[in-house]
Each structure stands twice: as structure tokens, then as C-alpha cells.
Amino acid sequence: MDIPTIDLLSFCSSQSDDIVNKIANACQTIGAFYVTNSTLPTFENDYEALQQLLRFFELPIDIKNKISGKINRDHRGYAFTEDVESNELREWVYIGDENSDSYAKNQWLEEEELPGWKHAIETHFKLMSSTGKLLYQAFSLALGKEKNFLEETFHREPTVLLLRYPSGGKCPEHTDVGFLAINLLDSTGGLQIKPRGSDIWVDVPARENTFLCHIGDALERVTNGLWYSVPHRVRHEKSGYRYGIVMFNNPHAESIISPLDNYITNNFDENNEHKSLPVIYKDFHRRRLNELKY
């Protein structure tokens, strides 16, 4: 299976029907695509810049636990997960938009504990968020709407997840809860997806100067099952650590998630009729977060 690559620079300059149709087809058939020619640093072309974000994981565990995500209902902060039942082994830091009041506030170490870390996170957050805004425009056009439709209707609230997997690390099969994940992959590999209509796991390697996008549950609901929230997992079987940086471009917490008018009669997946029921995104989001074990 060939995961398509979208040229973001070409989209910005032309917004051609060919690019928009390519995105729509990828979202329907695979649920994922690569993006190239963006302003984002990637592990392949700017490893040192991204390590400024990930050096948090090198700290002693007692320092990392100062911002434990266990102390707030939205899991903002640090977590180490080792759960045999769910087949999970990884550690992560979950960070939201500093200007949002929808969820629990971010937790930060003192500046002297990790100099420059907060600034590096905030700088990269803005870069990823601007890329997410462009992709929202592309998605709006792919859905037959004006380019600012998704941003103006659902008022995007991004979050970032920093990840580290030890050798043997795993993340169990799951789908994401929001609209769109921007996934910066390191060269170690280990990410796998299950395309629509398939029971086979497909490896998703890092490609030079690209990142991966994949669709989440809320956007699948908005399209009434026409677009596909792709199941994915991680199996890190090589030596050393595997790193990842993901931005989730989610709807605003108070958004009502239900099929758009022109997708209400879509019967693409009759087994997913329950997904047409309206749901407040914050409730939907928190139910999924509460399934986490750590």
C-alpha cells in the first residue's frame, strides 16, 4: 500500500482541485497521508531543534514527576505507562494551548530545572499550529466547503504530545479522538496503521522532510463515516529510544460533533450509525482520556 504525499507548498500557492481531491481520497481510503514542503522541522532535517523539546525525558524521574499528569482530569503533564493488560510501554508529556481555558492548565518545570525548555515548546507549538490551520483549510475544501469553514465552525484547539519509547516499547491499537494529528516520525520506525477494509498492519516509515497526518474520531463523525479514523499502534523493537512529537488539532471543547448537513444521508458505513448522534467534544475527549492507565 502506498501512502500518498501532499505538497503543502503547492496547496498554499494554488489550492488546486487535484491536491484537494488527493487529500479527500486519502482520508476516505486510508485515513492518513504524508505532507512535504512545510515550514516544520522534522527529525530527518532538523533533529537538533526537536531534541530541545525532548531533552525533558533525560531528567531524573523525581524531577519529571513534578509535573505528573495524574493530578488533573485532563492529564496535562508527564506520565510513564507500563501496563501489561493493555500492552503499553512508553512515557509522554501532554501540553495544551497556553491561551485556552477549556481544559486544565499546563504544568511546567522551574526554568532552572530545564533552561529554555518551555520557550522551545511554545515556539514549536506555534509552528505546528500554523501548519494545522493550513491543513484545516485543505480539509474544508476537500469537504466541499469554504476554506475557513472548519476553523470558523469548530474553533481549533491544538495540543502537543511528546513521546519516548524504550527498546521494546509499545502503544496499543487505538484511534485518535479529535480531527487531525500531525505526527513527526523519527527514523527508528515502529508506527503501524490499519487502512480501511484491511486487517493487515502496515509499517509507516519516516520519509525525508515529511510528516504524517492521520484522521481522528471526531472528523469521522462529522463526515458520517465517509472519512476514516485510522487505527494505529507502535511496536519499537530496535535498540535505543524511539521519539515522537504529535500535535492533535482538535475541535473547541464546546463544539457539537455531528454529521455536516451534506453528509447526513451518507451510508458509507452502516455499522457506524451511532456516530451520527450529537456529542459535545469535551465530553467525548474526556471519556477517551479517562481510559488511560498509568
GROMACS .gro file of C-alpha atoms in nm:
model
  294
    1MET     CA    1   0.000   0.000   0.000
    2ASP     CA    2   0.131   0.342  -0.095
    3ILE     CA    3   0.051   0.625   0.146
    4PRO     CA    4   0.020   0.942  -0.067
    5THR     CA    5   0.230   1.253  -0.015
    6ILE     CA    6   0.073   1.601  -0.024
    7ASP     CA    7   0.285   1.901  -0.123
    8LEU     CA    8   0.179   2.172   0.123
    9LEU     CA    9   0.367   2.446  -0.063
   10SER     CA   10   0.177   2.364  -0.381
   11PHE     CA   11  -0.151   2.374  -0.191
   12CYS     CA   12  -0.067   2.717  -0.046
   13SER     CA   13   0.016   2.858  -0.389
   14SER     CA   14  -0.264   2.703  -0.594
   15GLN     CA   15  -0.523   2.523  -0.378
   16SER     CA   16  -0.578   2.313  -0.689
   17ASP     CA   17  -0.860   2.063  -0.721
   18ASP     CA   18  -0.603   1.788  -0.781
   19ILE     CA   19  -0.443   1.840  -0.439
   20VAL     CA   20  -0.778   1.875  -0.262
   21ASN     CA   21  -0.911   1.559  -0.428
   22LYS     CA   22  -0.594   1.371  -0.335
   23ILE     CA   23  -0.647   1.466   0.030
   24ALA     CA   24  -1.013   1.365   0.020
   25ASN     CA   25  -0.930   1.028  -0.134
   26ALA     CA   26  -0.657   0.960   0.125
   27CYS     CA   27  -0.894   1.048   0.411
   28GLN     CA   28  -1.159   0.811   0.275
   29THR     CA   29  -0.948   0.511   0.181
   30ILE     CA   30  -0.652   0.514   0.422
   31GLY     CA   31  -0.715   0.777   0.686
   32ALA     CA   32  -0.357   0.904   0.660
   33PHE     CA   33  -0.113   1.080   0.427
   34TYR     CA   34   0.234   1.231   0.431
   35VAL     CA   35   0.293   1.606   0.397
   36THR     CA   36   0.604   1.758   0.243
   37ASN     CA   37   0.733   2.112   0.176
   38SER     CA   38   0.613   2.264   0.503
   39THR     CA   39   0.791   2.500   0.742
   40LEU     CA   40   0.800   2.240   1.020
   41PRO     CA   41   1.135   2.100   1.133
   42THR     CA   42   1.135   1.720   1.113
   43PHE     CA   43   1.356   1.452   1.266
   44GLU     CA   44   1.511   1.399   0.924
   45ASN     CA   45   1.613   1.758   0.857
   46ASP     CA   46   1.639   1.928   1.198
   47TYR     CA   47   1.698   1.668   1.465
   48GLU     CA   48   1.883   1.905   1.699
   49ALA     CA   49   1.592   2.150   1.714
   50LEU     CA   50   1.347   1.877   1.808
   51GLN     CA   51   1.583   1.739   2.072
   52GLN     CA   52   1.543   2.071   2.255
   53LEU     CA   53   1.187   1.964   2.320
   54LEU     CA   54   1.262   1.601   2.401
   55ARG     CA   55   1.554   1.652   2.644
   56PHE     CA   56   1.294   1.656   2.921
   57PHE     CA   57   1.299   1.276   2.911
   58GLU     CA   58   1.666   1.269   3.016
   59LEU     CA   59   1.581   1.416   3.358
   60PRO     CA   60   1.565   1.203   3.675
   61ILE     CA   61   1.223   1.052   3.737
   62ASP     CA   62   1.166   1.258   4.054
   63ILE     CA   63   1.207   1.579   3.854
   64LYS     CA   64   0.979   1.457   3.574
   65ASN     CA   65   0.712   1.360   3.826
   66LYS     CA   66   0.693   1.719   3.948
   67ILE     CA   67   0.459   1.776   3.654
   68SER     CA   68   0.273   1.445   3.678
   69GLY     CA   69  -0.041   1.431   3.468
   70LYS     CA   70  -0.215   1.232   3.741
   71ILE     CA   71  -0.306   1.546   3.936
   72ASN     CA   72  -0.554   1.690   3.683
   73ARG     CA   73  -0.851   1.539   3.498
   74ASP     CA   74  -0.715   1.636   3.156
   75HIS     CA   75  -0.381   1.458   3.205
   76ARG     CA   76  -0.174   1.768   3.128
   77GLY     CA   77   0.183   1.687   3.224
   78TYR     CA   78   0.412   1.383   3.241
   79ALA     CA   79   0.327   1.012   3.255
   80PHE     CA   80   0.513   0.683   3.238
   81THR     CA   81   0.288   0.398   3.128
   82GLU     CA   82   0.370   0.031   3.178
   83ASP     CA   83   0.058  -0.181   3.155
   84VAL     CA   84   0.075  -0.550   3.069
   85GLU     CA   85  -0.301  -0.581   3.015
   86SER     CA   86  -0.315  -0.304   2.753
   87ASN     CA   87   0.026  -0.395   2.609
   88GLU     CA   88   0.164  -0.045   2.661
   89LEU     CA   89   0.513   0.078   2.750
   90ARG     CA   90   0.606   0.442   2.691
   91GLU     CA   91   0.640   0.782   2.856
   92TRP     CA   92   0.493   1.110   2.743
   93VAL     CA   93   0.428   1.478   2.814
   94TYR     CA   94   0.092   1.628   2.721
   95ILE     CA   95   0.072   2.005   2.663
   96GLY     CA   96  -0.215   2.229   2.554
   97ASP     CA   97  -0.259   2.581   2.425
   98GLU     CA   98  -0.146   2.828   2.690
   99ASN     CA   99  -0.423   3.068   2.584
  100SER     CA  100  -0.708   2.820   2.623
  101ASP     CA  101  -0.929   2.795   2.932
  102SER     CA  102  -1.118   2.485   2.815
  103TYR     CA  103  -0.908   2.229   2.999
  104ALA     CA  104  -0.663   2.204   3.288
  105LYS     CA  105  -0.366   2.437   3.270
  106ASN     CA  106  -0.025   2.316   3.153
  107GLN     CA  107   0.237   2.221   3.405
  108TRP     CA  108   0.594   2.343   3.370
  109LEU     CA  109   0.921   2.279   3.548
  110GLU     CA  110   1.104   2.571   3.702
  111GLU     CA  111   1.325   2.741   3.444
  112GLU     CA  112   1.646   2.647   3.628
  113GLU     CA  113   1.547   2.278   3.622
  114LEU     CA  114   1.542   2.268   3.240
  115PRO     CA  115   1.655   2.603   3.093
  116GLY     CA  116   1.488   2.705   2.769
  117TRP     CA  117   1.252   2.406   2.756
  118LYS     CA  118   0.926   2.596   2.792
  119HIS     CA  119   1.034   2.851   2.530
  120ALA     CA  120   1.130   2.572   2.286
  121ILE     CA  121   0.791   2.406   2.338
  122GLU     CA  122   0.599   2.728   2.285
  123THR     CA  123   0.795   2.814   1.970
  124HIS     CA  124   0.739   2.472   1.817
  125PHE     CA  125   0.375   2.473   1.927
  126LYS     CA  126   0.315   2.786   1.718
  127LEU     CA  127   0.485   2.631   1.414
  128MET     CA  128   0.280   2.314   1.435
  129SER     CA  129  -0.038   2.508   1.497
  130SER     CA  130   0.010   2.724   1.187
  131THR     CA  131   0.056   2.406   0.985
  132GLY     CA  132  -0.260   2.264   1.140
  133LYS     CA  133  -0.450   2.575   1.032
  134LEU     CA  134  -0.338   2.525   0.670
  135LEU     CA  135  -0.447   2.162   0.679
  136TYR     CA  136  -0.786   2.264   0.822
  137GLN     CA  137  -0.823   2.484   0.515
  138ALA     CA  138  -0.734   2.194   0.286
  139PHE     CA  139  -0.981   1.969   0.468
  140SER     CA  140  -1.256   2.232   0.440
  141LEU     CA  141  -1.212   2.244   0.063
  142ALA     CA  142  -1.198   1.863   0.046
  143LEU     CA  143  -1.535   1.856   0.226
  144GLY     CA  144  -1.685   2.092  -0.033
  145LYS     CA  145  -1.684   2.395   0.196
  146GLU     CA  146  -1.515   2.736   0.200
  147LYS     CA  147  -1.152   2.711   0.310
  148ASN     CA  148  -1.208   2.863   0.656
  149PHE     CA  149  -1.515   2.654   0.733
  150LEU     CA  150  -1.363   2.409   0.982
  151GLU     CA  151  -1.164   2.677   1.167
  152GLU     CA  152  -1.465   2.909   1.197
  153THR     CA  153  -1.714   2.633   1.282
  154PHE     CA  154  -1.512   2.423   1.526
  155HIS     CA  155  -1.254   2.678   1.653
  156ARG     CA  156  -0.949   2.451   1.659
  157GLU     CA  157  -0.778   2.388   1.997
  158PRO     CA  158  -0.441   2.216   1.945
  159THR     CA  159  -0.246   2.008   2.194
  160VAL     CA  160   0.102   1.853   2.171
  161LEU     CA  161   0.222   1.513   2.288
  162LEU     CA  162   0.595   1.442   2.334
  163LEU     CA  163   0.676   1.070   2.338
  164ARG     CA  164   0.964   0.841   2.424
  165TYR     CA  165   0.963   0.462   2.389
  166PRO     CA  166   1.236   0.241   2.536
  167SER     CA  167   1.354  -0.062   2.342
  168GLY     CA  168   1.056  -0.297   2.349
  169GLY     CA  169   0.822   0.000   2.397
  170LYS     CA  170   0.465  -0.025   2.273
  171CYS     CA  171   0.148   0.171   2.225
  172PRO     CA  172  -0.161  -0.047   2.182
  173GLU     CA  173  -0.402  -0.023   1.891
  174HIS     CA  174  -0.620   0.287   1.911
  175THR     CA  175  -0.773   0.571   1.713
  176ASP     CA  176  -0.731   0.938   1.797
  177VAL     CA  177  -1.026   1.129   1.935
  178GLY     CA  178  -1.004   1.465   1.755
  179PHE     CA  179  -0.995   1.589   1.396
  180LEU     CA  180  -0.634   1.569   1.279
  181ALA     CA  181  -0.299   1.451   1.416
  182ILE     CA  182   0.029   1.590   1.281
  183ASN     CA  183   0.285   1.323   1.359
  184LEU     CA  184   0.661   1.389   1.340
  185LEU     CA  185   0.827   1.049   1.298
  186ASP     CA  186   1.186   0.972   1.387
  187SER     CA  187   1.390   0.741   1.166
  188THR     CA  188   1.361   0.449   1.408
  189GLY     CA  189   1.022   0.346   1.270
  190GLY     CA  190   0.770   0.139   1.464
  191LEU     CA  191   0.445   0.315   1.377
  192GLN     CA  192   0.188   0.097   1.202
  193ILE     CA  193  -0.159   0.174   1.064
  194LYS     CA  194  -0.452  -0.043   0.958
  195PRO     CA  195  -0.608   0.105   0.640
  196ARG     CA  196  -0.980   0.092   0.578
  197GLY     CA  197  -1.109  -0.253   0.489
  198SER     CA  198  -0.786  -0.427   0.588
  199ASP     CA  199  -0.685  -0.645   0.883
  200ILE     CA  200  -0.316  -0.608   0.799
  201TRP     CA  201  -0.086  -0.372   0.987
  202VAL     CA  202   0.119  -0.153   0.752
  203ASP     CA  203   0.454  -0.002   0.856
  204VAL     CA  204   0.474   0.378   0.830
  205PRO     CA  205   0.841   0.475   0.793
  206ALA     CA  206   0.969   0.829   0.827
  207ARG     CA  207   1.031   0.999   0.492
  208GLU     CA  208   1.283   1.276   0.443
  209ASN     CA  209   1.141   1.623   0.506
  210THR     CA  210   0.787   1.494   0.563
  211PHE     CA  211   0.546   1.434   0.847
  212LEU     CA  212   0.241   1.211   0.872
  213CYS     CA  213  -0.121   1.326   0.909
  214HIS     CA  214  -0.399   1.098   1.025
  215ILE     CA  215  -0.769   1.143   1.087
  216GLY     CA  216  -0.944   1.116   1.424
  217ASP     CA  217  -1.283   1.002   1.551
  218ALA     CA  218  -1.448   1.346   1.566
  219LEU     CA  219  -1.379   1.415   1.198
  220GLU     CA  220  -1.507   1.069   1.108
  221ARG     CA  221  -1.829   1.161   1.289
  222VAL     CA  222  -1.854   1.497   1.111
  223THR     CA  223  -1.837   1.316   0.774
  224ASN     CA  224  -2.075   1.044   0.897
  225GLY     CA  225  -1.815   0.775   0.838
  226LEU     CA  226  -1.704   0.883   0.491
  227TRP     CA  227  -1.360   0.982   0.621
  228TYR     CA  228  -1.176   0.717   0.819
  229SER     CA  229  -1.028   0.743   1.168
  230VAL     CA  230  -0.736   0.510   1.113
  231PRO     CA  231  -0.635   0.258   1.383
  232HIS     CA  232  -0.264   0.275   1.464
  233ARG     CA  233  -0.012   0.137   1.709
  234VAL     CA  234   0.360   0.144   1.790
  235ARG     CA  235   0.599  -0.151   1.817
  236HIS     CA  236   0.953  -0.035   1.894
  237GLU     CA  237   1.169  -0.347   1.866
  238LYS     CA  238   1.505  -0.184   1.790
  239SER     CA  239   1.774  -0.085   2.040
  240GLY     CA  240   1.779   0.265   2.185
  241TYR     CA  241   1.490   0.504   2.225
  242ARG     CA  242   1.216   0.593   1.979
  243TYR     CA  243   1.088   0.952   1.995
  244GLY     CA  244   0.776   1.116   1.862
  245ILE     CA  245   0.606   1.455   1.856
  246VAL     CA  246   0.235   1.475   1.776
  247MET     CA  247   0.004   1.775   1.751
  248PHE     CA  248  -0.365   1.700   1.785
  249ASN     CA  249  -0.573   1.962   1.605
  250ASN     CA  250  -0.897   1.919   1.796
  251PRO     CA  251  -1.231   2.099   1.782
  252HIS     CA  252  -1.307   2.351   2.056
  253ALA     CA  253  -1.422   2.187   2.379
  254GLU     CA  254  -1.780   2.313   2.345
  255SER     CA  255  -1.818   2.215   1.977
  256ILE     CA  256  -2.112   1.992   1.889
  257ILE     CA  257  -1.982   1.695   1.690
  258SER     CA  258  -2.236   1.554   1.447
  259PRO     CA  259  -2.252   1.498   1.071
  260LEU     CA  260  -2.246   1.803   0.847
  261ASP     CA  261  -2.572   1.865   0.659
  262ASN     CA  262  -2.440   1.737   0.328
  263TYR     CA  263  -2.318   1.414   0.491
  264ILE     CA  264  -2.626   1.322   0.698
  265THR     CA  265  -2.763   1.085   0.433
  266ASN     CA  266  -2.425   0.924   0.371
  267ASN     CA  267  -2.448   0.549   0.428
  268PHE     CA  268  -2.081   0.474   0.373
  269ASP     CA  269  -2.063   0.261   0.685
  270GLU     CA  270  -2.398   0.136   0.809
  271ASN     CA  271  -2.232  -0.016   1.115
  272ASN     CA  272  -2.142   0.332   1.242
  273GLU     CA  273  -2.492   0.481   1.259
  274HIS     CA  274  -2.447   0.558   1.631
  275LYS     CA  275  -2.173   0.803   1.540
  276SER     CA  276  -2.434   1.038   1.391
  277LEU     CA  277  -2.564   1.122   1.741
  278PRO     CA  278  -2.453   1.472   1.852
  279VAL     CA  279  -2.187   1.485   2.124
  280ILE     CA  280  -2.012   1.775   2.298
  281TYR     CA  281  -1.645   1.744   2.211
  282LYS     CA  282  -1.513   1.800   2.566
  283ASP     CA  283  -1.725   1.509   2.697
  284PHE     CA  284  -1.615   1.289   2.408
  285HIS     CA  285  -1.249   1.385   2.463
  286ARG     CA  286  -1.251   1.330   2.840
  287ARG     CA  287  -1.417   0.989   2.812
  288ARG     CA  288  -1.126   0.875   2.599
  289LEU     CA  289  -0.864   1.028   2.827
  290ASN     CA  290  -1.017   0.855   3.126
  291GLU     CA  291  -0.941   0.521   2.961
  292LEU     CA  292  -0.569   0.584   3.006
  293LYS     CA  293  -0.389   0.367   3.262
  294TYR     CA  294  -0.067   0.484   3.433
   0.00000   0.00000   0.00000
